[in-house]
C-alpha positions as a printed Julia matrix, in Angstrom:
261×3 Matrix{Float64}:
 201.12  -36.34  -20.15
 198.49  -37.84  -22.87
 199.44  -38.1   -26.31
 198.2   -40.2   -29.07
 199.84  -43.05  -31.12
 200.45  -40.42  -34.4
 201.58  -37.79  -32.65
 205.5   -38.37  -31.9
 206.66  -38.06  -27.91
 210.03  -36.55  -29.41
 211.25  -35.67  -33.03
 214.3   -34.73  -34.7
 214.8   -32.28  -37.35
 218.22  -32.25  -38.6
 219.72  -31.95  -35.76
 223.64  -31.37  -35.6
 225.77  -30.8   -33.03
 229.66  -29.92  -33.27
 232.35  -29.43  -30.59
 235.45  -26.86  -31.82
 233.17  -26.8   -35.24
 234.36  -30.17  -35.91
 230.44  -32.45  -36.61
 229.54  -34.9   -34.02
 226.12  -35.55  -34.91
 225.38  -34.42  -38.63
 221.78  -33.29  -40.21
 219.96  -35.95  -37.92
 216.51  -36.33  -38.43
 213.8   -39.55  -36.49
 211.16  -39.6   -34.22
 209.51  -41.85  -31.41
 206.48  -42.24  -30.47
 204.64  -44.08  -27.8
 204.93  -48.21  -27.85
 208.37  -47.73  -30.44
 211.36  -49.26  -29.05
 213.57  -47.05  -31.45
 217.63  -48.58  -31.59
 220.76  -46.31  -32.32
 223.51  -48.82  -33.0
 227.01  -47.62  -34.18
 230.59  -47.62  -33.62
 232.7   -45.53  -31.0
 232.91  -42.19  -32.17
 229.91  -42.43  -33.92
 227.82  -39.64  -31.77
 225.11  -41.92  -30.57
 225.73  -40.61  -26.95
 225.76  -36.95  -27.99
 222.68  -37.23  -30.0
 220.99  -38.84  -26.47
 221.93  -35.79  -24.67
 220.88  -33.7   -27.07
 217.58  -35.83  -26.88
 217.57  -34.95  -22.7
 218.32  -31.39  -23.39
 221.84  -31.55  -21.64
 223.7   -30.66  -24.84
 223.06  -27.93  -27.25
 222.29  -28.29  -30.45
 224.79  -26.78  -33.48
 221.76  -26.48  -36.0
 218.61  -28.4   -36.39
 215.74  -28.97  -33.58
 214.27  -30.67  -30.98
 210.55  -31.09  -30.64
 209.37  -32.57  -27.99
 205.58  -33.75  -26.43
 204.02  -31.03  -24.14
 205.0   -32.48  -20.44
 207.31  -34.54  -21.49
 208.26  -37.27  -18.79
 211.65  -38.95  -19.54
 213.58  -41.72  -17.69
 216.82  -42.07  -18.16
 219.53  -44.91  -17.49
 223.14  -43.44  -18.08
 225.73  -45.84  -19.68
 228.18  -45.36  -16.88
 227.04  -43.97  -12.68
 230.58  -43.4   -11.35
 230.0   -43.19   -7.81
 232.39  -42.52   -4.42
 233.87  -45.68   -3.25
 234.12  -44.71    0.11
 230.57  -43.03    0.3
 228.26  -45.56    1.91
 225.27  -45.92   -0.05
 222.97  -48.69   -0.18
 220.33  -49.63   -2.72
 217.26  -48.25   -0.56
 219.54  -44.96   -0.21
 219.9   -44.57   -3.85
 216.34  -45.27   -4.6
 215.32  -42.65   -2.25
 216.85  -40.22   -3.98
 214.16  -39.95   -6.85
 211.92  -38.68   -3.96
 209.57  -41.45   -4.29
 207.59  -42.99   -1.64
 209.63  -46.04   -0.68
 206.77  -47.92   -1.56
 207.41  -47.1    -4.93
 210.63  -47.48   -5.0
 210.03  -51.24   -3.8
 207.48  -51.99   -6.81
 210.39  -50.58   -9.38
 213.02  -52.83   -7.6
 210.52  -55.99   -7.97
 209.74  -55.1   -11.53
 213.7   -55.07  -12.42
 214.07  -58.15  -10.4
 216.33  -57.3    -7.64
 213.86  -56.01   -4.74
 215.57  -58.78   -2.4
 219.0   -56.76   -2.59
 217.05  -53.42   -1.06
 219.44  -53.13    1.88
 222.6   -54.02   -0.11
 225.63  -51.62   -0.78
 225.45  -50.35   -4.08
 229.09  -51.18   -4.26
 229.01  -55.12   -4.36
 226.41  -55.05   -7.04
 227.4   -57.21  -10.34
 227.05  -55.27  -13.55
 223.76  -56.72  -14.09
 221.93  -55.74  -10.87
 223.53  -52.1   -11.07
 221.93  -52.2   -14.93
 218.53  -53.14  -13.43
 218.82  -50.83  -10.42
 219.39  -47.78  -12.81
 216.63  -48.91  -14.92
 214.12  -49.3   -11.7
 215.55  -45.92  -10.9
 214.0   -44.63  -14.19
 210.7   -46.26  -13.83
 210.25  -44.83  -10.57
 208.71  -41.76  -12.52
 206.72  -44.16  -15.22
 208.23  -42.42  -18.17
 206.29  -40.96  -21.31
 210.07  -41.89  -22.84
 212.58  -44.13  -22.11
 215.77  -43.05  -22.74
 219.23  -46.3   -22.24
 222.63  -45.18  -22.83
 224.19  -49.05  -23.86
 221.93  -50.88  -21.01
 223.57  -53.97  -21.09
 226.58  -52.92  -20.47
 229.17  -55.36  -18.5
 225.98  -57.73  -18.51
 226.81  -61.31  -20.27
 224.95  -62.49  -23.09
 221.71  -64.65  -21.82
 221.99  -61.23  -19.24
 221.13  -59.45  -21.74
 218.54  -61.08  -23.56
 216.87  -61.11  -20.2
 217.08  -57.35  -19.77
 216.66  -57.14  -23.29
 213.31  -58.79  -23.12
 212.36  -56.7   -19.25
 212.66  -53.29  -21.56
 209.95  -54.77  -24.07
 207.65  -55.67  -20.92
 207.95  -52.75  -19.47
 207.7   -51.01  -23.04
 204.39  -52.78  -23.39
 203.1   -52.24  -19.33
 203.98  -47.76  -19.49
 202.76  -47.81  -23.02
 206.0   -45.46  -22.92
 208.44  -44.64  -25.95
 212.32  -46.12  -26.07
 215.48  -44.85  -27.4
 218.23  -47.3   -26.63
 221.87  -46.93  -27.6
 224.04  -50.11  -28.45
 226.94  -51.58  -30.25
 225.78  -54.23  -31.49
 222.34  -55.01  -33.51
 222.21  -58.84  -32.78
 221.7   -58.3   -29.37
 219.02  -56.43  -29.38
 217.41  -57.49  -33.65
 214.97  -59.61  -31.14
 214.15  -56.57  -28.71
 213.73  -53.21  -31.17
 211.24  -52.51  -33.36
 213.23  -49.6   -35.32
 216.68  -49.29  -36.15
 219.07  -46.28  -36.87
 222.54  -46.94  -38.2
 224.32  -43.77  -36.9
 228.03  -43.04  -37.74
 227.7   -39.2   -36.92
 224.96  -39.0   -39.77
 222.33  -41.33  -40.33
 223.81  -44.09  -42.43
 220.43  -46.5   -42.96
 217.16  -46.9   -40.85
 214.43  -49.66  -40.98
 213.51  -53.12  -39.42
 216.33  -54.82  -37.97
 216.37  -57.95  -40.33
 216.34  -55.77  -43.55
 219.07  -53.16  -41.81
 221.66  -56.33  -41.41
 221.66  -56.73  -45.04
 221.53  -53.11  -46.17
 224.75  -52.12  -47.89
 225.58  -49.25  -45.67
 225.49  -51.15  -42.53
 227.74  -53.78  -44.11
 230.05  -51.07  -44.88
 230.18  -49.5   -41.55
 229.53  -52.15  -39.36
 230.86  -55.48  -41.36
 229.07  -58.97  -42.52
 225.28  -59.44  -41.62
 224.27  -60.53  -38.27
 222.66  -63.84  -39.61
 226.5   -64.95  -40.88
 227.69  -64.2   -37.57
 225.18  -64.81  -34.64
 221.45  -66.25  -34.56
 218.53  -64.46  -32.54
 215.38  -67.03  -31.95
 212.5   -66.95  -29.9
 210.29  -69.97  -27.87
 207.52  -69.61  -25.26
 208.22  -71.23  -22.03
 207.0   -71.27  -18.59
 210.12  -69.78  -16.92
 212.39  -67.39  -16.89
 215.86  -66.55  -16.91
 217.66  -63.87  -13.98
 220.21  -61.42  -14.8
 223.13  -64.22  -14.9
 221.0   -66.35  -17.08
 220.01  -68.91  -14.71
 216.81  -70.03  -15.16
 214.12  -69.31  -12.16
 210.45  -70.06  -12.14
 208.73  -66.97  -13.8
 205.18  -65.5   -13.17
 204.09  -65.13  -16.8
 203.87  -68.33  -18.66
 204.01  -66.7   -21.9
 207.34  -65.08  -20.96
 208.6   -64.83  -24.24
 213.0   -65.61  -23.73
 215.36  -64.33  -26.21
 218.47  -66.88  -26.68
 221.54  -66.02  -28.73
 223.59  -68.36  -30.48
 226.97  -68.48  -32.44
């Protein structure tokens, strides 16, 4: 699909979703363009996953409209993936289910840093390895829009920083748009361009550093992130794996996000 940066990949106009006449998502408007990383944060029950499912087209909206670019290709990383533990399933077979050639599957696994796990059982993967496998599966399609529901779930803090760094790199390489869900602004503020605070409705939105001090954010989510957690950047010639351990890097200008409390 070909779009210009000025054309939204997806635009939501006053979208509402109700269950049994109770609003779960209330008149939400947002748009995502190529090269955008938009992070939706909010407490449990805020309607984040419901909103994402509406974008994906698997949850009907009660009111409003969702506009998608023509022939939009979406890659989706779900929050959870329930696999039958008695079903033998290797990483290789899991990737083959995409229908992509094995060379492309291996390339996607290499991009997310888990190619050596090609023949390993998916049931023996760590939380971080599983998240990277799900990301690799989404990347095989070379999506225009990447949708991630809590992509760092089950990953320690340093591993989360490395995963968010990877997401930014993928955005740069594919020139795709990204919609990402998170519970915590402080863990993604260095990796996102724009934040939408959702608690059924949009409480506030804007740049991460500004949002953290917005009265609506503080009222809903607590103290500003600067008072509890600091995120900073530095340049170096190595990288961290999904466990937070130092490994040799291929890109000397790799930027790592470190988190300190």
